[in-house]
Amino acid sequence: MKIKRIVAVIGSACLIVALVALSVMSCAEPIETGGVLKISVGIDANTLGHPPTLTRMGDFRKAAASVETLVRTDEAGTPVPWLAKTWKVDAQAKTITFTLEKGVKFHDGTDFNAEAVKWNLEQYMASPRIELNKVESIDIVDDYTIRLNLSEFDALLLPNLAAAAGLMISPTAYQTYGQEWCATHPLGTGPFKFVSWDRDVSIKFERFDDYWQKGKPYLDGVEWVIIADPMVATASFLAGEQHIATQIEPKDARDLEDSGEFTIAMSVRGGLHAICGDAGNPDSIFANIKVRQAVEHAIDKQAICDTIGYGYWTPVYQAATPASWAYNPDVVGYPYNPEKARQLLTEAGYPNGFQTTIFTMNTPAHIVSIMTAIQGYLSEVGIDAEMDIMDHGRFYGIFAGGGWQDGITVFPMGLSPDELGLINRIYTPESVLFGT
């Protein structure tokens, strides 16, 4: 099978900037069958097959070859049927009743039915995750009908069931091998079966011949190839070694588009990157809201989007993208105003600025470019920021432990259908990012 070649560009900007999922593809070709689709990604997964601990959007995408959700969302974010073929919402009774697809099996031969769904949802409810916290109980109506009883009506429940909360894994596999095994062996109902995971090298899936959608999948397999260096990823893609390349730098994407050989296909959904000060620490300089406001005013976000993002990025001033139901177009935020930044620093007690540290990952390259630009903007208002560039292992260790003492870090936020839940997970007092 000759597979259409695509480039997906992941971008970020500051303080919060929408990541626009982009694809560069060749001309459309007739559908053929066979072949292994190879996709390069810049970062390996943390977990693949245990939904409650699957928190990164990149991991969700990798797992999706094997593990499916009860419902999905279309490009507009509207829930559409998948493993649940229909549902009935009774807002007055505070229930949602799902009718499930029949004849579906997990890759180990376990039947997908109401019992399996109940088990999966209750596992998720027992975890610290909050997406299902309004589900009080679950009733099995019959083998292929299940009812969720809510403490109060939750309009976001369906979108959440299109994300990690709705992922269905084999109860038999979990009960046989345990959580740790499932985390590294995704075993769902999807079109591809898990084959292997070679850390920092590749994740491989093969065709599941008994997939419930007859005639699919068209491919023989899918392979995720881990290439941390965007330059190497681009060269590998252009050499024909992968069919899809992610983490392509915006400049390379612009060059590919300008060549006339590729077309950009933009998704309305994306992700966010937020610059966060150590504001949860009461002894931190960033605990002072005027300091945080000064940092906001000091940075020309639009200029960064234009010069580093090559027009593919959009600055936003809230934890939602323009395509989100939660996006408020009336939010003005903190426009670029270095004079205002200096004024706020003076009011905060730092008329001569202060010293701090910017903690950042060493890849992808545009992250370092963004943080370097931020360093320059902060310098113009008197904030002397030293760069601490580190590998992903050290960065996530610092991030998870809240260890960017009195400094600034970048927080990547994969978009959730429930932005309120996302905000609660990040900014509540229990979160390491509380007060940022």
Coordinates of C-alpha atoms in Angstrom, one line a residue:
M1 CA 0.0 0.0 0.0
K2 CA 1.3 3.5 -0.9
I3 CA 0.5 5.6 2.2
K4 CA -0.1 9.3 2.0
R5 CA 2.7 11.2 3.6
I6 CA 1.8 13.8 6.2
V7 CA 3.7 16.2 8.5
A8 CA 2.1 17.1 11.8
V9 CA 3.4 20.3 13.4
I10 CA 3.2 20.8 17.1
G11 CA 3.9 24.3 18.3
S12 CA 3.8 26.4 21.5
A13 CA 4.1 29.9 22.6
C14 CA 3.9 31.9 25.8
L15 CA 2.3 32.6 28.4
I16 CA -0.5 30.4 27.1
V17 CA -0.6 29.8 23.3
A18 CA -2.7 27.5 21.3
L19 CA -1.0 24.6 19.6
V20 CA -2.5 24.2 16.2
A21 CA -2.4 20.7 15.0
L22 CA -1.2 20.9 11.4
S23 CA -0.8 18.3 8.6
V24 CA 1.2 18.6 5.4
M25 CA 0.1 16.1 2.9
S26 CA 0.5 15.1 -0.7
C27 CA -2.3 14.9 -3.2
A28 CA -5.2 12.5 -2.4
E29 CA -4.8 9.0 -3.7
P30 CA -7.2 6.0 -3.9
I31 CA -7.6 3.9 -0.8
E32 CA -5.4 0.8 -0.9
T33 CA -4.9 -1.9 1.7
G34 CA -1.8 -3.3 3.4
G35 CA 1.4 -1.7 4.6
V36 CA 2.6 -0.5 7.9
L37 CA 2.1 3.2 8.7
K38 CA 5.2 4.7 10.3
I39 CA 4.8 7.9 12.4
S40 CA 7.7 9.7 14.0
V41 CA 7.2 11.4 17.4
G42 CA 9.6 13.5 19.5
I43 CA 8.7 12.1 22.9
D44 CA 8.2 8.5 24.0
A45 CA 5.0 7.5 26.0
N46 CA 4.8 7.3 29.8
T47 CA 1.9 4.9 29.8
L48 CA -0.3 3.3 27.2
G49 CA -2.8 0.8 28.6
H50 CA -4.0 2.0 32.0
P51 CA -6.6 4.8 31.5
P52 CA -6.4 6.4 35.0
T53 CA -2.7 7.1 34.7
L54 CA -2.9 8.1 31.0
T55 CA -2.5 11.9 31.3
R56 CA -0.6 13.1 28.3
M57 CA -2.4 13.7 25.0
G58 CA 0.5 12.2 23.1
D59 CA 0.1 9.0 25.0
F60 CA -3.6 9.0 24.3
R61 CA -2.9 9.2 20.6
K62 CA -0.4 6.4 20.7
A63 CA -2.8 4.2 22.7
A64 CA -5.7 4.9 20.4
A65 CA -4.5 2.3 17.8
S66 CA -5.4 -0.4 20.4
V67 CA -7.7 1.1 23.0
E68 CA -11.0 2.7 22.1
T69 CA -13.4 5.0 23.9
L70 CA -17.2 4.7 24.4
V71 CA -17.8 7.8 22.3
R72 CA -15.7 10.1 20.2
T73 CA -15.9 13.8 19.4
D74 CA -15.9 15.3 15.9
E75 CA -13.9 18.3 14.8
A76 CA -16.4 20.6 16.4
G77 CA -16.1 18.8 19.7
T78 CA -19.6 17.2 19.5
P79 CA -19.9 13.6 20.9
V80 CA -20.5 10.9 18.3
P81 CA -21.1 7.2 18.7
W82 CA -18.3 4.6 18.9
L83 CA -18.3 1.6 21.2
A84 CA -21.6 3.1 22.5
K85 CA -23.8 3.2 19.5
T86 CA -26.6 5.3 21.1
W87 CA -27.4 7.0 24.4
K88 CA -30.4 8.5 26.0
V89 CA -30.0 11.5 28.4
D90 CA -32.6 12.0 31.1
A91 CA -31.7 15.4 32.7
Q92 CA -34.6 15.2 35.1
A93 CA -33.7 11.7 36.3
K94 CA -30.0 12.6 36.1
T95 CA -29.2 9.4 34.1
I96 CA -27.5 8.6 30.9
T97 CA -28.3 5.2 29.4
F98 CA -25.9 3.7 26.8
T99 CA -26.6 1.0 24.2
L100 CA -23.4 -0.8 23.3
E101 CA -22.2 -2.3 20.0
K102 CA -22.6 -6.0 19.9
G103 CA -20.1 -8.6 18.6
V104 CA -17.1 -6.6 19.9
K105 CA -14.2 -8.4 21.5
F106 CA -11.0 -7.3 23.2
H107 CA -7.8 -8.5 21.7
D108 CA -7.5 -11.3 24.3
G109 CA -10.9 -12.7 23.3
T110 CA -12.8 -11.2 26.2
D111 CA -16.3 -10.0 25.3
F112 CA -17.0 -6.2 25.3
N113 CA -20.3 -5.8 27.1
A114 CA -22.0 -3.9 29.9
E115 CA -20.0 -5.8 32.5
A116 CA -16.7 -4.7 30.9
V117 CA -17.9 -1.1 30.7
K118 CA -19.0 -1.0 34.3
W119 CA -15.7 -2.5 35.4
N120 CA -13.7 0.1 33.4
L121 CA -15.7 3.1 34.6
E122 CA -15.6 2.0 38.2
Q123 CA -11.8 1.5 38.0
Y124 CA -11.5 5.1 36.8
M125 CA -13.9 6.4 39.4
A126 CA -11.8 4.7 42.1
S127 CA -8.7 6.6 40.9
P128 CA -7.8 10.3 41.8
R129 CA -9.1 11.4 38.4
I130 CA -12.2 13.7 38.6
E131 CA -13.8 13.4 35.2
L132 CA -16.4 10.9 36.5
N133 CA -16.9 12.4 40.0
K134 CA -20.6 13.1 39.3
V135 CA -21.3 9.4 38.6
E136 CA -22.9 8.0 41.7
S137 CA -23.5 4.5 40.6
I138 CA -23.7 2.3 37.5
D139 CA -26.5 -0.2 36.6
I140 CA -26.3 -3.0 34.1
V141 CA -29.7 -3.0 32.4
D142 CA -28.9 -6.0 30.1
D143 CA -25.8 -7.4 28.4
Y144 CA -25.5 -4.4 26.1
T145 CA -27.2 -1.6 28.0
I146 CA -25.7 0.3 30.9
R147 CA -27.1 3.2 32.9
L148 CA -25.0 5.9 34.7
N149 CA -26.7 7.5 37.7
L150 CA -25.5 11.0 38.4
S151 CA -25.4 13.1 41.6
E152 CA -26.3 16.1 39.4
F153 CA -26.5 16.5 35.6
D154 CA -23.1 16.8 34.0
A155 CA -23.1 18.2 30.5
L156 CA -19.4 17.4 30.2
L157 CA -19.7 13.7 30.9
L158 CA -20.1 12.7 27.2
P159 CA -17.0 14.6 26.1
N160 CA -15.1 13.1 29.0
L161 CA -16.1 9.7 27.8
A162 CA -14.4 10.5 24.5
A163 CA -11.1 10.9 26.4
A164 CA -9.2 8.9 29.0
A165 CA -12.3 8.3 31.2
G166 CA -14.0 6.5 28.3
L167 CA -11.1 4.2 27.3
M168 CA -12.0 0.5 27.5
I169 CA -9.3 -2.1 28.4
S170 CA -9.8 -5.9 28.9
P171 CA -10.9 -6.6 32.5
T172 CA -9.5 -10.1 32.1
A173 CA -6.0 -8.8 31.2
Y174 CA -6.0 -6.4 34.2
Q175 CA -7.2 -9.1 36.6
T176 CA -4.6 -11.6 35.3
Y177 CA -1.5 -9.4 34.9
G178 CA -2.1 -6.3 37.0
Q179 CA -1.9 -2.6 36.5
E180 CA 1.8 -2.3 35.8
W181 CA 1.6 -4.8 33.0
C182 CA -1.5 -3.1 31.5
A183 CA 0.3 0.3 31.6
T184 CA 2.9 -1.0 29.1
H185 CA 0.6 -3.4 27.2
P186 CA -2.5 -1.6 25.8
L187 CA -5.2 -4.3 25.3
G188 CA -8.4 -2.9 24.0
T189 CA -10.9 -3.4 21.2
G190 CA -9.1 -1.2 18.6
P191 CA -8.2 -2.0 15.0
F192 CA -4.6 -2.8 15.9
K193 CA -3.1 -5.2 18.5
F194 CA -0.1 -4.2 20.6
V195 CA 3.2 -5.9 19.5
S196 CA 6.1 -4.3 21.3
W197 CA 7.4 -1.2 23.0
D198 CA 11.1 -0.6 22.8
R199 CA 11.6 2.4 25.0
D200 CA 12.8 5.6 23.2
V201 CA 12.9 3.6 19.9
S202 CA 9.5 2.5 18.8
I203 CA 6.0 1.3 19.6
K204 CA 4.5 -1.3 17.3
F205 CA 1.0 -2.5 16.6
E206 CA -0.3 -5.1 14.1
R207 CA -3.7 -5.5 12.4
F208 CA -6.5 -7.1 14.5
D209 CA -8.2 -9.4 12.1
D210 CA -11.4 -9.7 14.3
Y211 CA -11.9 -5.9 14.5
W212 CA -15.6 -5.1 15.0
Q213 CA -15.8 -2.7 12.0
K214 CA -15.8 -5.1 9.1
G215 CA -13.3 -4.6 6.4
K216 CA -11.1 -2.4 8.6
P217 CA -8.4 -1.5 9.3
Y218 CA -6.9 -1.0 5.9
L219 CA -3.3 -1.2 7.1
D220 CA -1.3 -4.1 8.3
G221 CA 0.1 -2.2 11.2
V222 CA 1.2 1.1 12.8
E223 CA 4.6 1.9 14.1
W224 CA 5.5 5.0 16.2
V225 CA 9.1 5.8 15.8
I226 CA 10.7 7.9 18.5
I227 CA 13.0 10.7 17.1
A228 CA 13.8 13.4 19.6
D229 CA 15.7 15.7 17.3
P230 CA 13.3 17.6 15.0
M231 CA 16.0 18.1 12.4
V232 CA 16.6 14.3 12.2
A233 CA 12.8 13.8 12.1
T234 CA 12.5 16.1 9.2
A235 CA 15.4 14.6 7.3
S236 CA 14.0 11.1 8.0
F237 CA 10.6 12.1 6.7
L238 CA 12.0 13.7 3.5
A239 CA 14.0 10.5 3.0
G240 CA 10.8 8.5 3.0
E241 CA 11.5 6.6 6.2
Q242 CA 8.2 7.7 7.8
H243 CA 4.8 8.5 6.4
I244 CA 3.9 10.9 9.1
A245 CA 6.2 13.2 11.1
T246 CA 5.3 15.1 14.2
Q247 CA 7.3 17.6 16.2
I248 CA 8.3 19.2 12.9
E249 CA 9.6 22.7 13.6
P250 CA 7.4 25.5 12.3
K251 CA 10.1 26.8 10.0
D252 CA 10.4 23.4 8.4
A253 CA 6.7 23.2 8.0
R254 CA 6.6 26.7 6.4
D255 CA 9.4 25.6 4.0
L256 CA 7.5 22.4 3.1
E257 CA 4.3 24.4 2.5
D258 CA 6.1 27.1 0.4
S259 CA 7.7 24.4 -1.8
G260 CA 4.2 23.8 -3.3
E261 CA 4.5 20.1 -2.9
F262 CA 2.6 19.9 0.3
T263 CA -0.7 21.3 1.6
I264 CA -1.4 22.3 5.2
A265 CA -4.4 20.7 6.8
M266 CA -5.2 22.5 10.1
S267 CA -7.2 20.9 13.0
V268 CA -9.4 23.1 15.1
R269 CA -8.3 21.3 18.2
G270 CA -4.9 21.5 19.7
G271 CA -3.2 22.1 23.0
L272 CA -1.7 24.8 25.2
H273 CA 1.7 25.6 26.7
A274 CA 1.6 27.8 29.8
I275 CA 4.5 29.7 31.4
C276 CA 4.2 29.2 35.2
G277 CA 6.0 30.9 38.0
D278 CA 6.6 29.3 41.4
A279 CA 3.5 31.0 42.7
G280 CA 2.2 28.2 44.9
N281 CA 5.3 28.8 47.1
P282 CA 4.4 31.7 49.5
D283 CA 8.1 32.6 49.8
S284 CA 8.4 32.9 46.0
I285 CA 8.7 36.2 44.2
F286 CA 5.9 34.9 41.9
A287 CA 3.5 34.6 44.8
N288 CA 3.0 38.3 44.3
I289 CA 0.3 38.7 41.6
K290 CA 1.8 42.0 40.4
V291 CA 5.0 40.2 39.6
R292 CA 3.1 37.7 37.5
Q293 CA 1.2 40.5 35.8
A294 CA 4.5 42.2 35.1
V295 CA 5.9 39.1 33.4
E296 CA 2.7 38.9 31.3
H297 CA 3.0 42.5 30.1
A298 CA 6.8 42.1 29.5
I299 CA 6.3 39.4 26.8
D300 CA 5.3 40.2 23.2
K301 CA 3.3 37.0 22.6
Q302 CA 2.2 37.9 19.1
A303 CA 5.7 38.6 18.0
I304 CA 6.8 35.2 19.3
C305 CA 4.0 33.5 17.4
D306 CA 4.9 35.3 14.2
T307 CA 8.7 34.9 14.3
I308 CA 9.1 31.5 16.0
G309 CA 5.8 30.0 15.1
Y310 CA 5.9 31.2 11.5
G311 CA 2.2 32.1 11.7
Y312 CA 1.0 28.7 12.8
W313 CA 0.5 29.7 16.4
T314 CA -2.1 31.8 18.1
P315 CA -1.6 33.6 21.4
V316 CA -4.4 33.1 23.9
Y317 CA -4.9 34.4 27.5
Q318 CA -6.9 31.6 29.0
A319 CA -6.9 27.8 29.4
A320 CA -8.9 27.2 26.2
T321 CA -8.3 27.6 22.5
P322 CA -10.7 29.6 20.2
A323 CA -12.3 26.4 19.1
S324 CA -13.3 25.4 22.6
W325 CA -16.8 25.7 24.1
A326 CA -15.1 27.3 27.1
Y327 CA -13.2 30.0 25.1
N328 CA -14.2 33.6 26.0
P329 CA -13.4 36.1 23.2
D330 CA -13.9 39.0 25.6
V331 CA -10.9 38.1 27.7
V332 CA -8.3 40.8 26.9
G333 CA -5.5 39.4 29.1
Y334 CA -2.3 41.3 29.5
P335 CA -1.1 42.9 26.2
Y336 CA 2.6 43.6 25.6
N337 CA 3.4 46.7 27.5
P338 CA 6.9 46.9 29.0
E339 CA 6.3 50.3 30.7
K340 CA 3.3 48.7 32.5
A341 CA 5.5 45.8 33.4
R342 CA 8.1 48.1 35.0
Q343 CA 5.4 50.0 36.9
L344 CA 4.0 46.7 38.3
L345 CA 7.5 45.6 39.4
T346 CA 8.0 48.9 41.2
E347 CA 4.6 48.5 42.9
A348 CA 5.6 44.9 43.9
G349 CA 8.8 46.2 45.5
Y350 CA 11.2 45.3 42.8
P351 CA 12.0 48.7 41.1
N352 CA 15.3 47.3 39.9
G353 CA 13.9 44.0 38.9
F354 CA 15.2 40.7 40.2
Q355 CA 17.0 37.5 39.3
T356 CA 15.3 34.2 38.5
T357 CA 15.7 31.0 36.6
I358 CA 13.9 29.7 33.5
F359 CA 13.6 25.9 33.6
T360 CA 13.0 24.4 30.1
M361 CA 13.2 21.2 28.1
N362 CA 16.0 20.8 25.6
T363 CA 13.7 19.6 22.9
P364 CA 11.8 20.4 20.7
A365 CA 14.0 23.3 19.5
H366 CA 11.2 25.8 19.3
I367 CA 10.7 25.5 23.1
V368 CA 14.2 26.6 23.7
S369 CA 13.7 29.4 21.1
I370 CA 10.5 30.6 22.9
M371 CA 12.2 30.6 26.3
T372 CA 15.2 32.4 24.9
A373 CA 12.9 35.1 23.5
I374 CA 11.1 35.3 26.9
Q375 CA 14.5 35.7 28.6
G376 CA 15.2 38.7 26.3
Y377 CA 11.8 40.3 26.9
L378 CA 12.2 39.9 30.7
S379 CA 15.7 41.4 30.6
E380 CA 14.2 44.6 29.0
V381 CA 12.1 45.2 32.1
G382 CA 14.9 44.4 34.6
I383 CA 14.3 40.7 35.2
D384 CA 17.6 38.8 34.9
A385 CA 16.6 35.2 34.0
E386 CA 19.2 32.5 33.8
M387 CA 18.3 29.5 31.5
D388 CA 18.5 26.0 32.8
I389 CA 18.0 23.7 29.8
M390 CA 17.5 20.1 30.7
D391 CA 16.5 16.7 29.3
H392 CA 12.9 15.5 29.6
G393 CA 13.6 13.2 32.4
R394 CA 15.0 15.9 34.7
F395 CA 12.4 18.4 33.6
Y396 CA 9.4 16.2 34.4
G397 CA 11.0 15.2 37.7
I398 CA 11.2 18.9 38.6
F399 CA 7.7 19.6 37.2
A400 CA 6.1 16.7 39.1
G401 CA 7.7 17.7 42.3
G402 CA 7.1 21.4 42.1
G403 CA 10.8 22.0 42.2
W404 CA 11.3 25.1 40.1
Q405 CA 12.1 27.0 43.3
D406 CA 11.5 30.7 42.7
G407 CA 11.7 30.2 38.9
I408 CA 9.6 29.8 35.8
T409 CA 8.8 26.7 33.9
V410 CA 6.7 25.8 30.9
F411 CA 3.7 23.5 31.4
P412 CA 2.4 21.6 28.4
M413 CA -1.4 21.1 28.6
G414 CA -3.0 18.6 26.3
L415 CA -6.5 19.7 25.7
S416 CA -9.3 18.0 27.5
P417 CA -13.0 18.0 26.5
D418 CA -13.6 19.3 30.0
E419 CA -11.5 22.5 30.4
L420 CA -13.0 22.9 33.9
G421 CA -11.7 19.6 34.9
L422 CA -8.3 20.4 33.4
I423 CA -8.2 23.6 35.4
N424 CA -9.1 21.8 38.6
R425 CA -6.4 19.3 38.0
I426 CA -3.8 22.0 37.5
Y427 CA -4.8 25.0 39.7
T428 CA -6.6 23.6 42.8
P429 CA -4.7 23.8 46.1
E430 CA -3.8 20.1 45.8
S431 CA -1.9 20.8 42.5
V432 CA 1.8 21.5 42.3
L433 CA 0.8 24.4 40.1
F434 CA -1.6 26.0 42.5
G435 CA -1.4 29.8 42.4
T436 CA 0.5 30.1 39.0

